Tab-separated table of C-alpha atoms in Angstrom:
chain	number	residue	atom	x	y	z
E	379	MET	CA	23.877	-12.293	20.287
E	380	THR	CA	21.603	-10.162	18.153
E	381	SER	CA	24.159	-8.853	15.624
E	382	ALA	CA	24.417	-12.021	13.507
E	383	PRO	CA	20.644	-12.464	12.976
E	384	SER	CA	20.316	-8.755	12.217
E	385	ILE	CA	22.995	-8.944	9.523
E	386	ALA	CA	21.494	-12.112	8.096
E	387	THR	CA	18.047	-10.540	8.020
E	388	ALA	CA	19.367	-7.450	6.264
E	389	VAL	CA	21.077	-9.605	3.618
E	390	VAL	CA	17.905	-11.598	3.022
E	391	MET	CA	15.807	-8.439	2.711
E	392	LEU	CA	18.298	-6.854	0.324
E	393	SER	CA	18.388	-9.966	-1.834
E	394	CYS	CA	14.585	-9.987	-1.912
E	395	ILE	CA	14.585	-6.428	-3.232
E	396	VAL	CA	17.038	-7.338	-5.998
E	397	THR	CA	15.045	-10.455	-6.877
E	398	ALA	CA	11.837	-8.425	-7.004
E	399	ALA	CA	13.299	-5.877	-9.412
E	400	VAL	CA	14.436	-8.652	-11.756
E	401	ALA	CA	11.240	-10.707	-11.465
E	402	LEU	CA	8.915	-7.784	-12.119
E	403	ASN	CA	10.996	-6.569	-15.077
E	404	VAL	CA	10.023	-2.910	-14.773
E	405	THR	CA	11.631	0.333	-15.905
E	406	THR	CA	11.898	3.190	-13.418
E	407	LEU	CA	11.700	6.893	-14.280
E	408	PRO	CA	12.989	10.177	-12.795
E	409	PHE	CA	10.588	11.974	-10.461
E	410	ASP	CA	10.016	15.013	-12.701
E	411	GLU	CA	9.249	12.853	-15.747
E	412	GLY	CA	6.266	11.295	-14.032
E	413	PHE	CA	5.216	13.355	-11.020
E	414	TYR	CA	4.871	16.817	-9.549
E	415	HIS	CA	4.621	18.287	-6.036
E	416	LEU	CA	1.042	18.120	-4.720
E	417	PHE	CA	1.184	19.702	-1.254
E	418	GLY	CA	3.447	20.294	1.723
E	419	ASN	CA	5.742	23.128	0.582
E	420	ASP	CA	9.267	22.210	1.732
E	421	ASN	CA	8.103	18.859	3.139
E	422	LEU	CA	8.776	17.199	-0.206
E	423	VAL	CA	12.500	16.857	-0.944
E	424	ARG	CA	13.804	15.520	-4.257
E	425	SER	CA	17.050	13.541	-4.264
E	426	PRO	CA	20.118	15.122	-5.935
E	427	ASP	CA	19.874	12.684	-8.871
E	428	GLY	CA	16.164	13.462	-9.336
E	429	ARG	CA	15.091	9.815	-9.215
E	430	SER	CA	13.497	9.703	-5.759
E	431	ALA	CA	11.621	11.876	-3.294
E	432	ARG	CA	11.307	12.202	0.459
E	433	LEU	CA	7.935	12.970	2.048
E	434	ILE	CA	7.880	14.601	5.484
E	435	LEU	CA	5.188	15.054	8.119
E	436	ASN	CA	5.778	17.640	10.847
E	437	ARG	CA	3.509	19.674	13.098
E	438	TYR	CA	2.871	22.138	10.270
E	439	SER	CA	1.960	19.870	7.363
E	440	GLY	CA	2.131	16.522	5.649
E	441	SER	CA	3.215	16.257	2.017
E	442	GLY	CA	2.528	14.459	-1.220
E	443	PHE	CA	3.024	14.142	-4.950
E	444	ILE	CA	0.830	13.161	-7.895
E	445	SER	CA	1.424	11.797	-11.391
E	446	ASN	CA	1.551	14.286	-14.259
E	447	ASP	CA	-1.113	12.296	-16.119
E	448	LEU	CA	-4.173	10.130	-15.623
E	449	TYR	CA	-3.946	6.495	-16.707
E	450	ASP	CA	-6.448	4.122	-18.274
E	451	HIS	CA	-5.266	1.048	-16.341
E	452	GLY	CA	-1.602	0.339	-15.672
E	453	PHE	CA	1.166	-0.924	-13.410
E	454	PHE	CA	2.257	1.561	-10.746
E	455	SER	CA	5.089	0.913	-8.339
E	456	ALA	CA	7.478	2.483	-5.833
E	457	SER	CA	10.110	1.332	-3.378
E	458	ILE	CA	9.130	2.805	-0.013
E	459	LYS	CA	10.994	3.087	3.278
E	460	LEU	CA	8.726	3.918	6.204
E	461	PRO	CA	9.371	6.031	9.316
E	462	SER	CA	10.624	4.221	12.427
E	463	ASP	CA	10.258	4.610	16.231
E	464	TYR	CA	6.931	6.051	17.508
E	465	THR	CA	4.597	6.522	14.502
E	466	ALA	CA	1.106	6.201	15.987
E	467	GLY	CA	-1.409	8.156	13.899
E	468	VAL	CA	0.948	8.508	10.924
E	469	VAL	CA	-0.409	7.400	7.539
E	470	VAL	CA	1.755	6.880	4.459
E	471	ALA	CA	-0.141	6.097	1.264
E	472	PHE	CA	0.635	5.007	-2.293
E	473	TYR	CA	-2.529	4.874	-4.360
E	474	THR	CA	-4.521	5.643	-7.492
E	475	SER	CA	-7.606	7.859	-7.503
E	476	ASN	CA	-9.768	10.155	-9.599
E	477	GLY	CA	-11.499	11.847	-6.672
E	478	ASP	CA	-10.492	15.292	-7.871
E	479	ILE	CA	-12.536	14.750	-11.052
E	480	PHE	CA	-15.361	12.442	-9.920
E	481	GLU	CA	-16.059	13.709	-6.427
E	482	LYS	CA	-19.075	11.484	-5.689
E	483	THR	CA	-18.346	8.547	-8.003
E	484	HIS	CA	-14.592	8.239	-7.682
E	485	ASP	CA	-12.469	5.102	-8.082
E	486	GLU	CA	-9.517	4.302	-5.844
E	487	LEU	CA	-6.891	1.608	-5.225
E	488	ASP	CA	-4.774	1.993	-2.082
E	489	PHE	CA	-1.751	0.865	-0.217
E	490	GLU	CA	-2.160	2.559	3.175
E	491	PHE	CA	0.621	2.159	5.741
E	492	LEU	CA	-0.642	2.705	9.287
E	493	GLY	CA	1.847	3.684	11.992
E	494	ASN	CA	1.940	2.404	15.546
E	495	THR	CA	3.230	2.913	19.061
E	496	ARG	CA	6.858	2.202	19.900
E	497	GLY	CA	7.837	-1.455	19.637
E	498	ARG	CA	4.802	-2.470	17.565
E	499	GLU	CA	4.535	-3.103	13.859
E	500	TRP	CA	3.287	-1.081	10.947
E	501	ARG	CA	0.069	-2.400	9.419
E	502	ILE	CA	-0.671	-2.268	5.719
E	503	GLN	CA	-4.187	-1.844	4.365
E	504	THR	CA	-5.314	-2.329	0.770
E	505	ASN	CA	-8.558	-0.764	-0.444
E	506	VAL	CA	-10.606	-1.205	-3.620
E	507	TYR	CA	-13.291	1.399	-4.327
E	508	GLY	CA	-15.246	1.834	-7.543
E	509	ASN	CA	-17.835	4.422	-8.513
E	510	GLY	CA	-17.864	5.981	-5.037
E	511	SER	CA	-18.333	2.663	-3.215
E	512	THR	CA	-16.620	3.758	0.022
E	513	SER	CA	-19.653	2.606	2.034
E	514	ARG	CA	-19.015	-0.869	0.612
E	515	GLY	CA	-15.312	-0.798	1.300
E	516	ARG	CA	-13.341	-3.810	0.165
E	517	GLU	CA	-10.559	-3.421	2.743
E	518	GLU	CA	-7.921	-5.883	3.874
E	519	ARG	CA	-5.099	-5.440	6.424
E	520	TYR	CA	-1.813	-7.246	6.894
E	521	LEU	CA	1.373	-7.399	8.919
E	522	LEU	CA	4.722	-7.766	7.160
E	523	PRO	CA	7.426	-10.463	7.275
E	524	PHE	CA	10.115	-7.757	7.484
E	525	ASP	CA	10.749	-4.404	9.139
E	526	PRO	CA	9.693	-1.785	6.527
E	527	THR	CA	11.661	0.924	8.348
E	528	VAL	CA	15.088	-0.688	7.815
E	529	GLU	CA	15.221	-1.012	4.018
E	530	ALA	CA	12.989	0.088	1.162
E	531	HIS	CA	10.628	-2.521	-0.290
E	532	ARG	CA	8.687	-2.363	-3.523
E	533	TYR	CA	4.892	-1.942	-3.410
E	534	SER	CA	2.995	-2.270	-6.702
E	535	ILE	CA	-0.560	-1.985	-7.985
E	536	LEU	CA	-1.535	-3.716	-11.227
E	537	TRP	CA	-4.890	-2.471	-12.503
E	538	THR	CA	-6.307	-4.019	-15.679
E	539	SER	CA	-9.783	-4.160	-17.183
E	540	ASN	CA	-10.137	-7.738	-15.892
E	541	PHE	CA	-8.337	-7.915	-12.560
E	542	ILE	CA	-6.297	-6.060	-9.928
E	543	ILE	CA	-3.201	-7.401	-8.170
E	544	PHE	CA	-1.365	-5.847	-5.214
E	545	TYR	CA	2.317	-6.791	-4.915
E	546	ILE	CA	4.869	-6.495	-2.124
E	547	ASP	CA	8.280	-6.979	-3.731
E	548	ASP	CA	7.682	-9.838	-6.189
E	549	THR	CA	4.937	-11.496	-4.111
E	550	PRO	CA	1.279	-10.947	-5.024
E	551	ILE	CA	-0.676	-10.442	-1.800
E	552	ARG	CA	-4.165	-9.757	-3.142
E	553	GLU	CA	-6.065	-10.363	-6.376
E	554	VAL	CA	-9.454	-8.871	-7.244
E	555	VAL	CA	-11.080	-10.419	-10.320
E	556	ARG	CA	-13.723	-8.372	-12.089
E	557	SER	CA	-17.139	-9.999	-12.108
E	558	ASP	CA	-20.673	-9.096	-13.095
E	559	ALA	CA	-21.546	-9.214	-9.401
E	560	MET	CA	-19.272	-6.235	-8.686
E	561	GLY	CA	-21.130	-4.031	-11.158
E	562	GLY	CA	-19.922	-0.437	-10.926
E	563	ASP	CA	-17.848	-1.208	-7.821
E	564	TYR	CA	-14.955	-2.241	-10.066
E	565	PRO	CA	-12.679	0.777	-10.730
E	566	SER	CA	-13.048	1.671	-14.399
E	567	LYS	CA	-12.380	5.395	-14.898
E	568	PRO	CA	-8.908	6.906	-15.542
E	569	MET	CA	-6.929	7.581	-12.376
E	570	SER	CA	-3.871	9.522	-11.233
E	571	VAL	CA	-1.149	8.030	-9.015
E	572	TYR	CA	-0.471	9.582	-5.603
E	573	ALA	CA	1.971	9.296	-2.720
E	574	THR	CA	1.281	11.074	0.580
E	575	ILE	CA	2.148	11.233	4.267
E	576	TRP	CA	-0.349	12.794	6.678
E	577	ASP	CA	-1.801	12.922	10.175
E	578	GLY	CA	-4.445	10.207	10.612
E	579	SER	CA	-4.772	10.586	14.385
E	580	THR	CA	-8.553	10.253	14.292
E	581	TRP	CA	-8.484	6.623	13.100
E	582	ALA	CA	-5.133	5.140	12.046
E	583	THR	CA	-3.916	3.590	15.333
E	584	GLY	CA	-6.259	1.938	17.803
E	585	ASN	CA	-9.256	3.584	16.102
E	586	GLY	CA	-7.920	6.979	17.135
E	587	LYS	CA	-6.809	6.044	20.650
E	588	TYR	CA	-3.163	6.793	19.852
E	589	LYS	CA	-2.432	10.145	18.203
E	590	VAL	CA	0.545	11.519	16.325
E	591	ASN	CA	3.132	12.705	18.848
E	592	TYR	CA	5.119	15.490	17.207
E	593	LYS	CA	7.855	15.088	19.791
E	594	TYR	CA	9.082	12.366	17.404
E	595	ALA	CA	8.774	14.511	14.265
E	596	PRO	CA	9.781	14.851	11.544
E	597	PHE	CA	8.297	11.609	10.214
E	598	VAL	CA	10.060	10.750	6.969
E	599	SER	CA	9.187	8.308	4.177
E	600	ASP	CA	11.390	7.751	1.130
E	601	PHE	CA	10.031	6.885	-2.327
E	602	SER	CA	12.321	5.549	-5.065
E	603	ASP	CA	12.299	3.181	-8.084
E	604	LEU	CA	9.193	4.932	-9.404
E	605	VAL	CA	7.216	3.140	-12.123
E	606	LEU	CA	4.309	4.408	-14.229
E	607	ARG	CA	3.419	1.914	-16.947
E	608	GLY	CA	0.072	2.476	-18.600
E	609	CYS	CA	-1.820	4.456	-21.213
E	610	ARG	CA	-1.973	8.175	-20.446
E	611	VAL	CA	-5.370	9.694	-21.132
E	612	ASP	CA	-7.197	12.985	-21.420
E	613	PRO	CA	-10.169	12.902	-19.006
E	614	ILE	CA	-12.157	15.168	-21.309
E	615	GLN	CA	-11.751	12.908	-24.353
E	616	GLN	CA	-12.284	9.494	-22.806
E	617	PRO	CA	-13.874	7.735	-25.850
E	618	ASP	CA	-10.863	8.595	-28.010
E	619	SER	CA	-8.538	7.610	-25.187
E	620	ALA	CA	-10.258	4.236	-24.768
E	621	ARG	CA	-9.723	3.349	-28.424
E	622	ARG	CA	-6.115	4.503	-28.333
E	623	CYS	CA	-5.392	2.591	-25.143
E	624	ALA	CA	-6.832	-0.763	-26.232
E	625	GLU	CA	-3.496	-1.997	-27.585
E	626	ALA	CA	-1.585	-0.785	-24.533
E	627	ASN	CA	-4.017	-2.551	-22.224
E	628	GLU	CA	-3.644	-5.813	-24.143
E	629	ALA	CA	0.132	-5.538	-23.702
E	630	LEU	CA	-0.409	-4.933	-19.986
E	631	LEU	CA	-2.374	-8.184	-19.667
E	632	THR	CA	0.499	-10.226	-21.123
E	633	ALA	CA	3.312	-8.650	-19.063
E	634	ASP	CA	5.206	-10.858	-16.590
E	635	PHE	CA	3.660	-9.119	-13.591
E	636	ALA	CA	0.150	-9.825	-14.927
E	637	VAL	CA	0.673	-13.570	-15.337
E	638	THR	CA	-0.260	-15.410	-12.146
E	639	THR	CA	1.761	-18.622	-12.223
E	640	PRO	CA	1.126	-21.522	-9.813
E	641	LYS	CA	4.273	-20.461	-7.936
E	642	LYS	CA	2.968	-16.893	-7.539
E	643	ARG	CA	-0.446	-18.115	-6.459
E	644	ALA	CA	1.096	-20.388	-3.837
E	645	ALA	CA	3.209	-17.478	-2.535
E	646	MET	CA	0.087	-15.302	-2.323
E	647	ARG	CA	-1.775	-18.004	-0.404
E	648	ARG	CA	1.101	-18.381	2.073
E	649	PHE	CA	1.322	-14.625	2.624
E	650	ARG	CA	-2.393	-14.307	3.262
E	651	GLU	CA	-2.437	-17.275	5.639
E	652	ARG	CA	0.428	-15.871	7.688
E	653	TYR	CA	-0.009	-12.114	7.582
E	654	MET	CA	-3.596	-11.093	6.762
E	655	THR	CA	-5.190	-9.666	9.920
E	656	TYR	CA	-8.515	-8.360	8.580
E	657	SER	CA	-10.767	-9.125	5.612
E	658	PHE	CA	-14.016	-7.433	4.629
E	659	CYS	CA	-15.202	-10.813	3.333
E	660	TYR	CA	-15.298	-12.175	6.899
E	661	ASP	CA	-16.640	-9.034	8.578
E	662	THR	CA	-20.221	-10.189	9.004
E	663	ASN	CA	-20.876	-7.521	11.652
E	664	ARG	CA	-20.298	-4.757	9.134
E	665	TYR	CA	-21.581	-6.686	6.107
E	666	PRO	CA	-24.254	-9.263	7.142
E	667	VAL	CA	-24.601	-10.249	3.496
E	668	THR	CA	-21.265	-11.388	2.096
E	669	PHE	CA	-20.129	-9.581	-1.015
E	670	PRO	CA	-20.944	-11.650	-4.123
E	671	ASP	CA	-17.372	-11.296	-5.377
E	672	CYS	CA	-15.870	-12.704	-2.147
E	673	ASP	CA	-14.225	-16.096	-2.535
E	674	VAL	CA	-15.014	-17.411	0.950
E	675	ILE	CA	-12.696	-20.245	1.956
E	676	PRO	CA	-14.120	-22.107	4.992
E	677	SER	CA	-10.693	-23.050	6.385
E	678	GLU	CA	-9.604	-19.417	6.073
E	679	GLN	CA	-12.867	-18.036	7.441
E	680	SER	CA	-12.475	-20.105	10.616
E	681	ARG	CA	-9.376	-18.051	11.496
E	682	PHE	CA	-11.368	-14.799	11.713
E	683	PHE	CA	-13.834	-13.332	14.175
E	684	GLU	CA	-17.231	-12.161	12.934
E	685	TRP	CA	-15.906	-8.585	12.866
E	686	GLY	CA	-13.265	-9.594	10.331
E	687	GLU	CA	-10.157	-9.559	12.554
E	688	THR	CA	-7.862	-12.572	12.775
E	689	LYS	CA	-7.977	-14.777	15.869
E	690	TYR	CA	-4.264	-15.494	15.583
E	691	PRO	CA	-2.220	-12.302	15.095
E	692	ARG	CA	1.420	-12.957	14.203
E	693	GLU	CA	3.154	-9.857	15.466
E	694	ARG	CA	6.900	-9.613	14.942
E	695	ARG	CA	8.122	-8.155	18.234
E	696	ARG	CA	11.310	-6.156	18.461
E	697	SER	CA	13.803	-6.946	21.180
E	698	ARG	CA	13.986	-4.678	24.226
E	699	ARG	CA	17.503	-3.714	23.204
E	700	GLN	CA	16.252	-2.634	19.753
E	701	ILE	CA	13.381	-0.671	21.253
E	702	ARG	CA	15.503	1.244	23.736
E	703	LYS	CA	18.462	1.828	21.450
E	704	PRO	CA	19.008	5.621	21.294
E	705	PRO	CA	18.651	7.168	17.825
E	706	ARG	CA	21.786	8.137	15.976
E	707	ALA	CA	22.171	11.630	14.537
E	708	GLY	CA	20.326	11.851	11.247
E	709	ASP	CA	18.223	8.748	11.834
E	710	GLN	CA	14.518	9.012	10.996
E	711	LYS	CA	12.501	7.458	13.810
E	712	ARG	CA	8.998	5.956	13.809
E	713	GLU	CA	6.978	2.758	14.414
E	714	ALA	CA	4.536	-0.022	13.541
E	715	ASP	CA	1.089	-1.551	14.318
E	716	VAL	CA	-0.951	-4.403	15.598
């Protein structure tokens, strides 16, 4: 009874991936042309063709890679397949940051994938930090309309001088428009691009209630279809870089993935209505004064508690048969979140 829906779902997901690649119109690059090994010794494994990489977390270490260059704005993307089975405490991240250069005033844009206990979904969190504004975190969390452990899906960050858009496949899920009210909280300094997997037992699942269980290790995440489109800069010579990058940034603003059509905006609204589970804009317990750049929608606000969590979670439960199915040899097993 379950085989037909499973096949149909897989076909739909695969077609979505193909559609996304066409719609976004991006060019991928080999791993070594854009990135290098950051940490984790043998826990980073390049594919034989050199176009993808596997990140592994085991009881000894996580792993990660970083872009060869810093970028003055850009479009950064990767197709990511997440670990399955029990993944509580596991964090996979795809993000931009300059924290290694500006320790106290760093900028950062994140996709953080938060693991979960067996039978529950992965959560995805997006973060926007500018000029060290981690105490004023602009975080949002979501569930997904698909199982991110079955097939790879594309996750993209568009960062321009005027706005930021987070994409899942070809669907924009979040837009942050620069405003005077944001001041220095808008990311503005050159950033590198990172991908990591690590042990977030202290906070990632149930606020630290559920830890990484290394009985289920290794936890494996695959990164492919890597995209780095932006102006590479020298952090020491930023004024010269800014002048040189002006033309590249103008081209970025006119690219297909930077144009928010009515169809894209409607898709973003539907995604947020169905799958957003937390918004900093509605977290009045943490932020009694709403951020001036928040676009508070009364009908949307009514769906959230005063601590920012949704009143109506839409969790996609797995069947008991799927949960208890024994792993096949070579399978990578992990899980998802509330």
